[in-house]
mmCIF file of N, CA, C and O in Angstrom:
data_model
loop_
_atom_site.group_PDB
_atom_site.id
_atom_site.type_symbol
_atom_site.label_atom_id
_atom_site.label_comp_id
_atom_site.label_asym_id
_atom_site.label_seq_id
_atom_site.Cartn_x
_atom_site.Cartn_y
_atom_site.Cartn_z
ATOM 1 N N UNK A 11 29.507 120.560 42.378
ATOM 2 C CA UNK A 11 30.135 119.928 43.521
ATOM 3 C C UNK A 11 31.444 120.656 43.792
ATOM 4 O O UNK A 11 32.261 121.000 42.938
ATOM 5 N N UNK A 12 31.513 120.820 44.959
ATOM 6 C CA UNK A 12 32.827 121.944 45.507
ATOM 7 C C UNK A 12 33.180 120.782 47.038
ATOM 8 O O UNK A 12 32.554 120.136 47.878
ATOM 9 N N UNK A 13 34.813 121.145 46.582
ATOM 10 C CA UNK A 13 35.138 119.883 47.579
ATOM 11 C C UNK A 13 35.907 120.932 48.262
ATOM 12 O O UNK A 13 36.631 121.746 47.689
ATOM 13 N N UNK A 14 35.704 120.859 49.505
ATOM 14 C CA UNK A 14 35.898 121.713 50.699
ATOM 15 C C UNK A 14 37.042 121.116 51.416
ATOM 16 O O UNK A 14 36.942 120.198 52.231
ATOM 17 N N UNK A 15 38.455 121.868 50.954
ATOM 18 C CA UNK A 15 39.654 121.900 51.286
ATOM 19 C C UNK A 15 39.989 121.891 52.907
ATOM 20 O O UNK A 15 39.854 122.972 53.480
ATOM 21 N N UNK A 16 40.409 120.764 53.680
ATOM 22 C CA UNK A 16 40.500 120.312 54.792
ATOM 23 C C UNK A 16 39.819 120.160 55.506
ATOM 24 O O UNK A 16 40.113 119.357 56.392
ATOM 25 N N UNK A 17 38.433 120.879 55.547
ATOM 26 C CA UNK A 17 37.155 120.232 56.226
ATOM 27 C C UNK A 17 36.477 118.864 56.067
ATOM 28 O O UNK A 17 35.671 118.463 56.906
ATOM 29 N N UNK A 18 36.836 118.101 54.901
ATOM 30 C CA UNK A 18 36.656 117.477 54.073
ATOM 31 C C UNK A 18 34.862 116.898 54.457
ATOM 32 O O UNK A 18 34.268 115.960 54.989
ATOM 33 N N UNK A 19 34.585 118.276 53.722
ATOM 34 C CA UNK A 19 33.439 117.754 53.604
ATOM 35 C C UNK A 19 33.198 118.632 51.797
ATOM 36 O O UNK A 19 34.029 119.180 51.073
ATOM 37 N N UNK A 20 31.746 118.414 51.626
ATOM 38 C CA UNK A 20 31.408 118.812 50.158
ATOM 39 C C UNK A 20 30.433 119.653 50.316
ATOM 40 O O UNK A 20 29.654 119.623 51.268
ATOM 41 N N UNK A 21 30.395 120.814 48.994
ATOM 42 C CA UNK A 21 29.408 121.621 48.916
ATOM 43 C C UNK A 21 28.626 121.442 47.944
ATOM 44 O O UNK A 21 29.048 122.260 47.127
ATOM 45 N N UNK A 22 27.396 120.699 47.274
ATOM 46 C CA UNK A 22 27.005 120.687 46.659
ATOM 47 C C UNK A 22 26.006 121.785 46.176
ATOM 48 O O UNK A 22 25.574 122.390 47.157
ATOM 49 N N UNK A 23 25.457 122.281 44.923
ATOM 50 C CA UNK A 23 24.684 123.114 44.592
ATOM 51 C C UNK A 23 24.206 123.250 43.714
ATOM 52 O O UNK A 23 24.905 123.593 42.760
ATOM 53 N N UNK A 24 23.112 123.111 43.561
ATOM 54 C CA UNK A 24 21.858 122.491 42.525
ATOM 55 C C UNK A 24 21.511 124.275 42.085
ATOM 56 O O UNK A 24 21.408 125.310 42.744
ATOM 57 N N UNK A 25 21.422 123.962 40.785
ATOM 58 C CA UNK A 25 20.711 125.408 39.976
ATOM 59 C C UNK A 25 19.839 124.846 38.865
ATOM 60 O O UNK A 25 20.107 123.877 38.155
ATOM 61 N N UNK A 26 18.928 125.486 38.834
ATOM 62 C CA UNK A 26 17.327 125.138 37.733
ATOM 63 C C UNK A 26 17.409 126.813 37.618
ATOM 64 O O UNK A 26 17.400 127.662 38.509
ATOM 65 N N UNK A 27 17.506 126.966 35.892
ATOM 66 C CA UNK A 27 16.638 127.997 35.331
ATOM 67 C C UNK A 27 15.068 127.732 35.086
ATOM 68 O O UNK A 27 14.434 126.679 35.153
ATOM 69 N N UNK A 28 14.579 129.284 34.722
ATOM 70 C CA UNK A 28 13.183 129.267 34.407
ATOM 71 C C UNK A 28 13.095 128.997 33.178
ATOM 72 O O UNK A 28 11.980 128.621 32.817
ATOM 73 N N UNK A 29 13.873 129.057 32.420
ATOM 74 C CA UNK A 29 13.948 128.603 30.739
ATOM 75 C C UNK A 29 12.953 129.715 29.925
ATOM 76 O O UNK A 29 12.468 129.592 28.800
ATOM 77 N N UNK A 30 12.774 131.179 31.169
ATOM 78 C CA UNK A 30 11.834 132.564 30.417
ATOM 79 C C UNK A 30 10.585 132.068 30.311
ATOM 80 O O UNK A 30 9.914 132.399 29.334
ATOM 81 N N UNK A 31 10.069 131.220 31.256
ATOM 82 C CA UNK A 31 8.756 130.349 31.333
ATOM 83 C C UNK A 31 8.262 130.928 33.011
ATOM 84 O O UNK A 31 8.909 130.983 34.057
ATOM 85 N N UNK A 32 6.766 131.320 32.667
ATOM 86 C CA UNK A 32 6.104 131.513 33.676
ATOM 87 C C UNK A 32 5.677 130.439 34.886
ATOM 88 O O UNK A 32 5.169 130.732 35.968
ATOM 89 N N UNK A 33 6.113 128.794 34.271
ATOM 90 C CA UNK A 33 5.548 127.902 34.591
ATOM 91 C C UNK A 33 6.421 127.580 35.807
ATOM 92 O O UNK A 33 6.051 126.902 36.765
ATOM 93 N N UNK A 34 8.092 128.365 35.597
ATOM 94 C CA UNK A 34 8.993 127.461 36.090
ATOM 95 C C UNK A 34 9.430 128.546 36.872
ATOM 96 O O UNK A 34 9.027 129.697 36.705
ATOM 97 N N UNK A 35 10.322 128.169 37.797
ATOM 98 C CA UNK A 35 11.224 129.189 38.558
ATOM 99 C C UNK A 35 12.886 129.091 38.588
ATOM 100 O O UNK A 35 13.445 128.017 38.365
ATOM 101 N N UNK A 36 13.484 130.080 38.828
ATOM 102 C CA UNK A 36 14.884 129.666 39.052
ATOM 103 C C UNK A 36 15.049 129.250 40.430
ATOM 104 O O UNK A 36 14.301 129.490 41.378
ATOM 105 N N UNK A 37 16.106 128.607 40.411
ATOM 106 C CA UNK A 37 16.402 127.551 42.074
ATOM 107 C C UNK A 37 17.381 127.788 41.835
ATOM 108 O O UNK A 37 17.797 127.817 40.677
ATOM 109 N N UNK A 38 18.391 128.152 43.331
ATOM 110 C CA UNK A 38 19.692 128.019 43.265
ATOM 111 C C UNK A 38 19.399 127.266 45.045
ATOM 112 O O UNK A 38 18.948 127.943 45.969
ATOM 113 N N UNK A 39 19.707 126.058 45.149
ATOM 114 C CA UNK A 39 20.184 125.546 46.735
ATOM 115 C C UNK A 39 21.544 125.105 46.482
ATOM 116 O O UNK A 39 21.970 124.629 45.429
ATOM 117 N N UNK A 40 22.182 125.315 47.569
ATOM 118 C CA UNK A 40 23.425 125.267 48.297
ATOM 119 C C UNK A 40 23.219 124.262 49.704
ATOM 120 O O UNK A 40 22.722 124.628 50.769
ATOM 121 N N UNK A 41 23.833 122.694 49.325
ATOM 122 C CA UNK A 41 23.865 122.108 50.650
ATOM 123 C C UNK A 41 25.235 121.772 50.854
ATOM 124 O O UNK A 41 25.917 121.473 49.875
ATOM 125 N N UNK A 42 25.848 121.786 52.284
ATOM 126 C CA UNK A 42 27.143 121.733 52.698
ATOM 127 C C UNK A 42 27.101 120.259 53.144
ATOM 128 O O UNK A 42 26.057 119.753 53.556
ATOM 129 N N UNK A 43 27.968 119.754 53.075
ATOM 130 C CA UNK A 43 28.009 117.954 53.678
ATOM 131 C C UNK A 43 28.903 117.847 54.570
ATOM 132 O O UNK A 43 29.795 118.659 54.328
ATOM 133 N N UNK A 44 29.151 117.137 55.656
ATOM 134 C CA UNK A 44 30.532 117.217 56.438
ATOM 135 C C UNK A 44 31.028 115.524 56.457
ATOM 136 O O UNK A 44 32.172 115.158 56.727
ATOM 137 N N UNK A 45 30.185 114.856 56.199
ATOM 138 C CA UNK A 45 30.502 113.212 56.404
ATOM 139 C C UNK A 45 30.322 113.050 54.907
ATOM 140 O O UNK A 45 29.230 112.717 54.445
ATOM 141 N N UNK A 46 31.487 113.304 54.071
ATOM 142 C CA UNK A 46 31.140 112.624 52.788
ATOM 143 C C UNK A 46 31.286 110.958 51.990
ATOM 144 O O UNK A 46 31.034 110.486 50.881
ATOM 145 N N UNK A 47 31.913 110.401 53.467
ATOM 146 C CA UNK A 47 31.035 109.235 53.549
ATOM 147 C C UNK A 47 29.890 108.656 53.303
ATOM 148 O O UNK A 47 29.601 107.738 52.536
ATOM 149 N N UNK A 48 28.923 109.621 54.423
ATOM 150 C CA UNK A 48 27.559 109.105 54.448
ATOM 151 C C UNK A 48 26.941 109.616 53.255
ATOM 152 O O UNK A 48 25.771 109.366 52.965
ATOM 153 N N UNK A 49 27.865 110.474 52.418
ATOM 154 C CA UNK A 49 26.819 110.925 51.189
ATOM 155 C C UNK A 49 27.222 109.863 50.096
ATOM 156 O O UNK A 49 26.379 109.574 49.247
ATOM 157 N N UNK A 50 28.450 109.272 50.070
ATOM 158 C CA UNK A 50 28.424 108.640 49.044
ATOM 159 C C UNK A 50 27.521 107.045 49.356
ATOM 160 O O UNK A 50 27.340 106.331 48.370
ATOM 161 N N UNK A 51 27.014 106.582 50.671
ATOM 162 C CA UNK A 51 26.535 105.614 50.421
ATOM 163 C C UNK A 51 25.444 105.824 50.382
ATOM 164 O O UNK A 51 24.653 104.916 50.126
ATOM 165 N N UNK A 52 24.942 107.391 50.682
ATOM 166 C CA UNK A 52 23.740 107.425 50.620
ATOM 167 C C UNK A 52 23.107 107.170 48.945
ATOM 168 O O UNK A 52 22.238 106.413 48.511
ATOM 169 N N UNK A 53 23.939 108.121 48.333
ATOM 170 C CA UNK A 53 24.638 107.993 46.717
ATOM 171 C C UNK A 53 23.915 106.692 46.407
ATOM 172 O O UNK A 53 22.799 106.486 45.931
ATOM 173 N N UNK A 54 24.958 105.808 46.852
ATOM 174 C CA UNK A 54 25.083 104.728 46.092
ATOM 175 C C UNK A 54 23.622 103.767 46.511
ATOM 176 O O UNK A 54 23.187 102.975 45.676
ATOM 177 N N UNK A 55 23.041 103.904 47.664
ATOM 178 C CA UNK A 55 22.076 103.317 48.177
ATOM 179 C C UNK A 55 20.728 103.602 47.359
ATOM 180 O O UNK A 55 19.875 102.722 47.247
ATOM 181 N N UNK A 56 20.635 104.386 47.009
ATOM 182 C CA UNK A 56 19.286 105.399 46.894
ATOM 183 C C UNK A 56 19.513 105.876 45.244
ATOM 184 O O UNK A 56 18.462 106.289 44.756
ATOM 185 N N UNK A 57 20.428 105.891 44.510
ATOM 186 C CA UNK A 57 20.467 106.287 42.894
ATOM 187 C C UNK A 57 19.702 105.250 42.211
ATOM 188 O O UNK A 57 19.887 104.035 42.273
ATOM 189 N N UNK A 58 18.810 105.895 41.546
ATOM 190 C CA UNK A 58 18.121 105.350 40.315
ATOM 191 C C UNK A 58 18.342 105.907 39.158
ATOM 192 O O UNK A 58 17.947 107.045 38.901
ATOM 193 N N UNK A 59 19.415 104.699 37.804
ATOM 194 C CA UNK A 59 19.588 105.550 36.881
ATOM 195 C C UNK A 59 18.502 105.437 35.566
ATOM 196 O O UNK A 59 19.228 105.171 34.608
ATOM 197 N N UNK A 60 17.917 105.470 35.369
ATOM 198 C CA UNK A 60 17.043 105.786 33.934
ATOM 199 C C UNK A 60 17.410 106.081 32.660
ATOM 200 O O UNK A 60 17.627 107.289 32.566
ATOM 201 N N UNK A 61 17.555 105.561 31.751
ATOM 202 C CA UNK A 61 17.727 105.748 30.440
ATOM 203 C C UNK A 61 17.155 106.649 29.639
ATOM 204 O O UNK A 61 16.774 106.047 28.635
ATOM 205 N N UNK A 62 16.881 107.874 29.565
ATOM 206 C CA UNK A 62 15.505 108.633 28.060
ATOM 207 C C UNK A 62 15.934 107.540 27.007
ATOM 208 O O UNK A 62 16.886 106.867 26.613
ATOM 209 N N UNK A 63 14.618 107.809 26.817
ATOM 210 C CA UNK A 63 13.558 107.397 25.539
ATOM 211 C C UNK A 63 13.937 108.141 24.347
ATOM 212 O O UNK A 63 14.361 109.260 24.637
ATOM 213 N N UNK A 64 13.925 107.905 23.188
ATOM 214 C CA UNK A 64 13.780 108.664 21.939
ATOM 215 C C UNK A 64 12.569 108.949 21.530
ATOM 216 O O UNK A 64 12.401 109.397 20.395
ATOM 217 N N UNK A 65 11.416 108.715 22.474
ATOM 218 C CA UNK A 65 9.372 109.193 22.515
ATOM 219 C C UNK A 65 9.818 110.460 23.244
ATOM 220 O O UNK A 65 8.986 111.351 23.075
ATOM 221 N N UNK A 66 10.824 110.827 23.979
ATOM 222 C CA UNK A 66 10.981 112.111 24.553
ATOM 223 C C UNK A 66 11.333 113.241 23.909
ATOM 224 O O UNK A 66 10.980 114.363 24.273
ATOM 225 N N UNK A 67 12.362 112.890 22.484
ATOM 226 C CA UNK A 67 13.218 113.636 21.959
ATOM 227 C C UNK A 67 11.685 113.804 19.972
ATOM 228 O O UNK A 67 11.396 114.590 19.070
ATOM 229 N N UNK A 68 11.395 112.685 20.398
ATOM 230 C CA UNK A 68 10.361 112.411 19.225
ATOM 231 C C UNK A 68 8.946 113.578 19.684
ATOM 232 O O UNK A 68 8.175 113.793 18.749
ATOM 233 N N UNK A 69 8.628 114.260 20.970
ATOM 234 C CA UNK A 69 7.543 114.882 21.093
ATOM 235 C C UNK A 69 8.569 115.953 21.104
ATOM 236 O O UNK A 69 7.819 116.929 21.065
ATOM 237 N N UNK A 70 9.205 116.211 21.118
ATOM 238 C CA UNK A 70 9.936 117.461 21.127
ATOM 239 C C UNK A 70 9.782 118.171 19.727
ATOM 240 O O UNK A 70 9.445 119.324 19.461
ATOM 241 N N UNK A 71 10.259 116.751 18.642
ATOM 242 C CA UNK A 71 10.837 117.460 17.489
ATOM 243 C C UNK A 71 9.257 117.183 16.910
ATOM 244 O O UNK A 71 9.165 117.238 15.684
ATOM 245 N N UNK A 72 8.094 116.911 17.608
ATOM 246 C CA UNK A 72 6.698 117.119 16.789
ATOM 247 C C UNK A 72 6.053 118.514 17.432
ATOM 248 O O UNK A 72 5.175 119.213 16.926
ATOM 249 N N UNK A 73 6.727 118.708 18.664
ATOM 250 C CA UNK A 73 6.249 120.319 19.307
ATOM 251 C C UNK A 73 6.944 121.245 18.354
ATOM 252 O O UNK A 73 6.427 122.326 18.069
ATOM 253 N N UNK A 74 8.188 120.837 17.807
ATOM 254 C CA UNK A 74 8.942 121.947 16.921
ATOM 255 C C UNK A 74 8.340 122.303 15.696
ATOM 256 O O UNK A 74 8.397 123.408 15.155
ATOM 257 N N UNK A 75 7.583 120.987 15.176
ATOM 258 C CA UNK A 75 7.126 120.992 13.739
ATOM 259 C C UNK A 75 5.384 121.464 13.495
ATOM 260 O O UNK A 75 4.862 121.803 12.432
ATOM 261 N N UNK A 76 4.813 121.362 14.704
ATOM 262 C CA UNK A 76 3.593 121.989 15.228
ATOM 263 C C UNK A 76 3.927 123.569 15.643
ATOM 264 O O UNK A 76 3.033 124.097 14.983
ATOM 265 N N UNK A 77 4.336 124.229 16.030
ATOM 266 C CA UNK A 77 5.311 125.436 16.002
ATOM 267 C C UNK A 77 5.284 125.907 14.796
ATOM 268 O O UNK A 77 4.671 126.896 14.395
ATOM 269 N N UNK A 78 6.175 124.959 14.026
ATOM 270 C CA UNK A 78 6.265 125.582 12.475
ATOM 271 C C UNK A 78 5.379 125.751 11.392
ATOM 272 O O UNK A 78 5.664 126.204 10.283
ATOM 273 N N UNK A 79 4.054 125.272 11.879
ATOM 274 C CA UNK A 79 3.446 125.231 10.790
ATOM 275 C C UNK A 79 2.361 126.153 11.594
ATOM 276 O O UNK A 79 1.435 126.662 10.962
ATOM 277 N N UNK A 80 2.482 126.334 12.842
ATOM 278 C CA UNK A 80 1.966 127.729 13.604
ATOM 279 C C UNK A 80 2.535 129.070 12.665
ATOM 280 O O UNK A 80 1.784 129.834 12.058
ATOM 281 N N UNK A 81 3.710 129.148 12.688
ATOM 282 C CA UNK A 81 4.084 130.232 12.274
ATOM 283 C C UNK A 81 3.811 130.239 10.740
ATOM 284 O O UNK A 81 2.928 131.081 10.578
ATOM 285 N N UNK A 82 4.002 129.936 10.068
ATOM 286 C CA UNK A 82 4.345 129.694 8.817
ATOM 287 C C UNK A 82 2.508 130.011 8.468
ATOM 288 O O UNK A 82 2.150 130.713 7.522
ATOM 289 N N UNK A 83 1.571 129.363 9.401
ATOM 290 C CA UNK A 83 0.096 129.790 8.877
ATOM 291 C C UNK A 83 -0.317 131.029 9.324
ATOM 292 O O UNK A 83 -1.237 131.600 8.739
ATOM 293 N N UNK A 84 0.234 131.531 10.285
ATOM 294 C CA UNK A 84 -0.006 132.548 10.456
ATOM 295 C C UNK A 84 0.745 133.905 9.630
ATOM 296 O O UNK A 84 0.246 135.029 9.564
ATOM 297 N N UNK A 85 1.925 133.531 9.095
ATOM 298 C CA UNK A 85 2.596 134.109 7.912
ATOM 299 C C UNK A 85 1.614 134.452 6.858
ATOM 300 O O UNK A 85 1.500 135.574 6.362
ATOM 301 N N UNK A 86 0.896 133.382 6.542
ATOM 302 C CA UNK A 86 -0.191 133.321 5.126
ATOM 303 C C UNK A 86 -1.362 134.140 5.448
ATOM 304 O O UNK A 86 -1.927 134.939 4.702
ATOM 305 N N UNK A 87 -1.613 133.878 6.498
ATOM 306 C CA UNK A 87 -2.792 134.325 7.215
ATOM 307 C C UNK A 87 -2.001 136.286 6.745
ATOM 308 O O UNK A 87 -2.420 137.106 5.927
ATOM 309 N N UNK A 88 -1.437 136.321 7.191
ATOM 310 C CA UNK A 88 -0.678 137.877 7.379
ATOM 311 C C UNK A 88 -0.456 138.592 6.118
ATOM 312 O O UNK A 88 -0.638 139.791 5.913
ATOM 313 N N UNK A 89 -0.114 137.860 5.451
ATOM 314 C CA UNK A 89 -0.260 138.367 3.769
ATOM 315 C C UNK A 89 -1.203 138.444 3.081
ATOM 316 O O UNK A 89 -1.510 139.397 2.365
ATOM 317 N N UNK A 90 -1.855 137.284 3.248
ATOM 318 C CA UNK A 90 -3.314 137.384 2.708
ATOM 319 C C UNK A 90 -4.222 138.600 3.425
ATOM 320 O O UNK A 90 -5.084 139.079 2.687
ATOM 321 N N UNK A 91 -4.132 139.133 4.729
ATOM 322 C CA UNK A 91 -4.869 139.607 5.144
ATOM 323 C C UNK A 91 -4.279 141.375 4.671
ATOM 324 O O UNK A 91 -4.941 142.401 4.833
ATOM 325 N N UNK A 92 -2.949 141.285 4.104
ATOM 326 C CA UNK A 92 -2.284 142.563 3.426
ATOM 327 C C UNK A 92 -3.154 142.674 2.277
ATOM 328 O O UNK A 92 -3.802 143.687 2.015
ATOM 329 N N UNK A 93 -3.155 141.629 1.612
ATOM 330 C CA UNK A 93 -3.149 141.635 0.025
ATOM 331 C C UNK A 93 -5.041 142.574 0.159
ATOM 332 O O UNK A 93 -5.318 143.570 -0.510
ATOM 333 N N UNK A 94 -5.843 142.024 0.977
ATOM 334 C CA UNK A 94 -7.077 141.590 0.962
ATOM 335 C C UNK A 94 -7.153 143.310 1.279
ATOM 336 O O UNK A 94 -7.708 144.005 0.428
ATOM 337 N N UNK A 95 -6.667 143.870 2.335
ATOM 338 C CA UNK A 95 -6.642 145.434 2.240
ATOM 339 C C UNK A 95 -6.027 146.373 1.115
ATOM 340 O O UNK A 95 -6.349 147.534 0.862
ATOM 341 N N UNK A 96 -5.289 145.770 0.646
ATOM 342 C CA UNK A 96 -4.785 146.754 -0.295
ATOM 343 C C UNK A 96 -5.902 146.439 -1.224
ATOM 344 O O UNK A 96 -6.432 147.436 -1.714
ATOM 345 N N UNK A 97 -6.176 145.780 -1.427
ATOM 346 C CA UNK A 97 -6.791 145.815 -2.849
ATOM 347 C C UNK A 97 -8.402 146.696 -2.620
ATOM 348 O O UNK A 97 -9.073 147.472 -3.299
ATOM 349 N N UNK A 98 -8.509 146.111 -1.390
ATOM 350 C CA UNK A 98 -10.005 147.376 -0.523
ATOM 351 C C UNK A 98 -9.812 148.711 -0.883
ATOM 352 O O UNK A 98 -10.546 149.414 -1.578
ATOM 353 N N UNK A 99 -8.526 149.052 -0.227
ATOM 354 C CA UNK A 99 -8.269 150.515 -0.745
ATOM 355 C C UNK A 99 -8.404 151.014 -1.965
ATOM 356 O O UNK A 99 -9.099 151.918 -2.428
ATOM 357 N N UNK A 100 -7.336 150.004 -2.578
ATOM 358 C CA UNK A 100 -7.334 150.397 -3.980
ATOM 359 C C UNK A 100 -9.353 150.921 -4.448
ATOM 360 O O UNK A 100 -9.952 151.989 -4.581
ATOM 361 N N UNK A 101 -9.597 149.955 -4.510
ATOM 362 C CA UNK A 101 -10.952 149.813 -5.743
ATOM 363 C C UNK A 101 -11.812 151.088 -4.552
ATOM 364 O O UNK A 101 -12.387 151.926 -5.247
ATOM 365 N N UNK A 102 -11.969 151.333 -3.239
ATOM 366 C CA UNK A 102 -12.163 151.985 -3.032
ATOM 367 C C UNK A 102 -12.082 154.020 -3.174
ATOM 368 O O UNK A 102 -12.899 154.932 -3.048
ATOM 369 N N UNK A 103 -10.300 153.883 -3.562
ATOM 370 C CA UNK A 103 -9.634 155.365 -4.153
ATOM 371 C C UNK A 103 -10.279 155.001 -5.162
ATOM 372 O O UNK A 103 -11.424 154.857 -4.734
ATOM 373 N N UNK A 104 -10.272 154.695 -6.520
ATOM 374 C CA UNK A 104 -11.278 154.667 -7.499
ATOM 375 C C UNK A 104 -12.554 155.191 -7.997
ATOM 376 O O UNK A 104 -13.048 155.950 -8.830
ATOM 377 N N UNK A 105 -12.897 154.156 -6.778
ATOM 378 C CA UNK A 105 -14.811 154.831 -6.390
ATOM 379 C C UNK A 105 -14.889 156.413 -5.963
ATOM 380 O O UNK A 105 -15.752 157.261 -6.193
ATOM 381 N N UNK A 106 -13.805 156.467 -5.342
ATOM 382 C CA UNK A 106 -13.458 158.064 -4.769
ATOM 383 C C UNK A 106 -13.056 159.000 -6.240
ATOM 384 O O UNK A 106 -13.712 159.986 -6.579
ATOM 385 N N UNK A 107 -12.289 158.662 -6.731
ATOM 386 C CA UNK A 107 -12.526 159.357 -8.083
ATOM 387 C C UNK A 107 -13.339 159.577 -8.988
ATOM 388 O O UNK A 107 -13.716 160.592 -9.574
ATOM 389 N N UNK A 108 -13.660 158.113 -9.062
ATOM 390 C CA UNK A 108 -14.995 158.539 -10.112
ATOM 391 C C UNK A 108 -16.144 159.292 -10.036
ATOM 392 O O UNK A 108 -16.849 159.896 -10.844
ATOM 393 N N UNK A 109 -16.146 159.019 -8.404
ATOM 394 C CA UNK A 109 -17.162 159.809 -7.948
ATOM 395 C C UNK A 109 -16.783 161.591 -8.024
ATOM 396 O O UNK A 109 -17.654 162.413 -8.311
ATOM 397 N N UNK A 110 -15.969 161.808 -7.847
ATOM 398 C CA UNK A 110 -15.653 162.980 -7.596
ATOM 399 C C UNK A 110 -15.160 163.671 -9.307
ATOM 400 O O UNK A 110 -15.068 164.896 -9.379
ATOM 401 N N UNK A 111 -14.972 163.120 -10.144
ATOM 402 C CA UNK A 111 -15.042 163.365 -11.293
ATOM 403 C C UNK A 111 -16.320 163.605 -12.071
ATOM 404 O O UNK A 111 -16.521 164.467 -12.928
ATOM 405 N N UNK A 112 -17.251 162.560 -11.550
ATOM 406 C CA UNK A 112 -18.792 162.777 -12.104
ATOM 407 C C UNK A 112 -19.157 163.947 -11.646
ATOM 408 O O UNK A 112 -20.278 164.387 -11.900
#
């Protein structure tokens, strides 16, 4: 909110990031007011205030912990799938020797 020095009117200006989400866009609007009268009763006429929920902040911190156990299995998954080649190789160079020794 930008209060417009002797015109007395207001500049309001709303900004939304994309939050690096394909889903979302950035917004920047810019509206100028000249009767800031009629905005504050419009304000006051028309505001609905709403409380959040802690079911809002509660799916959040179960998206975080679903996340974590994303990563964390795919961690295991990643080592195990190291361990499981090396050891291929290994017993494989082996076979390569022995063979080549016989």
């Amino acid at each position: 909110v930008d209060y417009i020095d002797g015109d007395q009117a207001i500049r309001l200006s709303l900004i939304s990031d994309d939050n690096f989400s394909s889903h979302q866009k950035t917004v920047l609007l810019v509206f100028e007011v000249d009767k800031v009268d009629e905005l504050i009763r419009f304000g006051q006429e028309n505001s609905i205030f709403e409380a959040h929920s802690l079911s809002d902040q509660s799916s959040t911190s179960a998206l975080s912990s679903n996340m974590l156990f994303i990563i964390v299995g795919a961690a295991f998954f990643l080592v195990g799938l190291s361990v499981g080649v090396g050891i291929t190789l290994i017993v494989l160079r082996i076979k390569a020797r022995r063979s080549a020794d016989a």
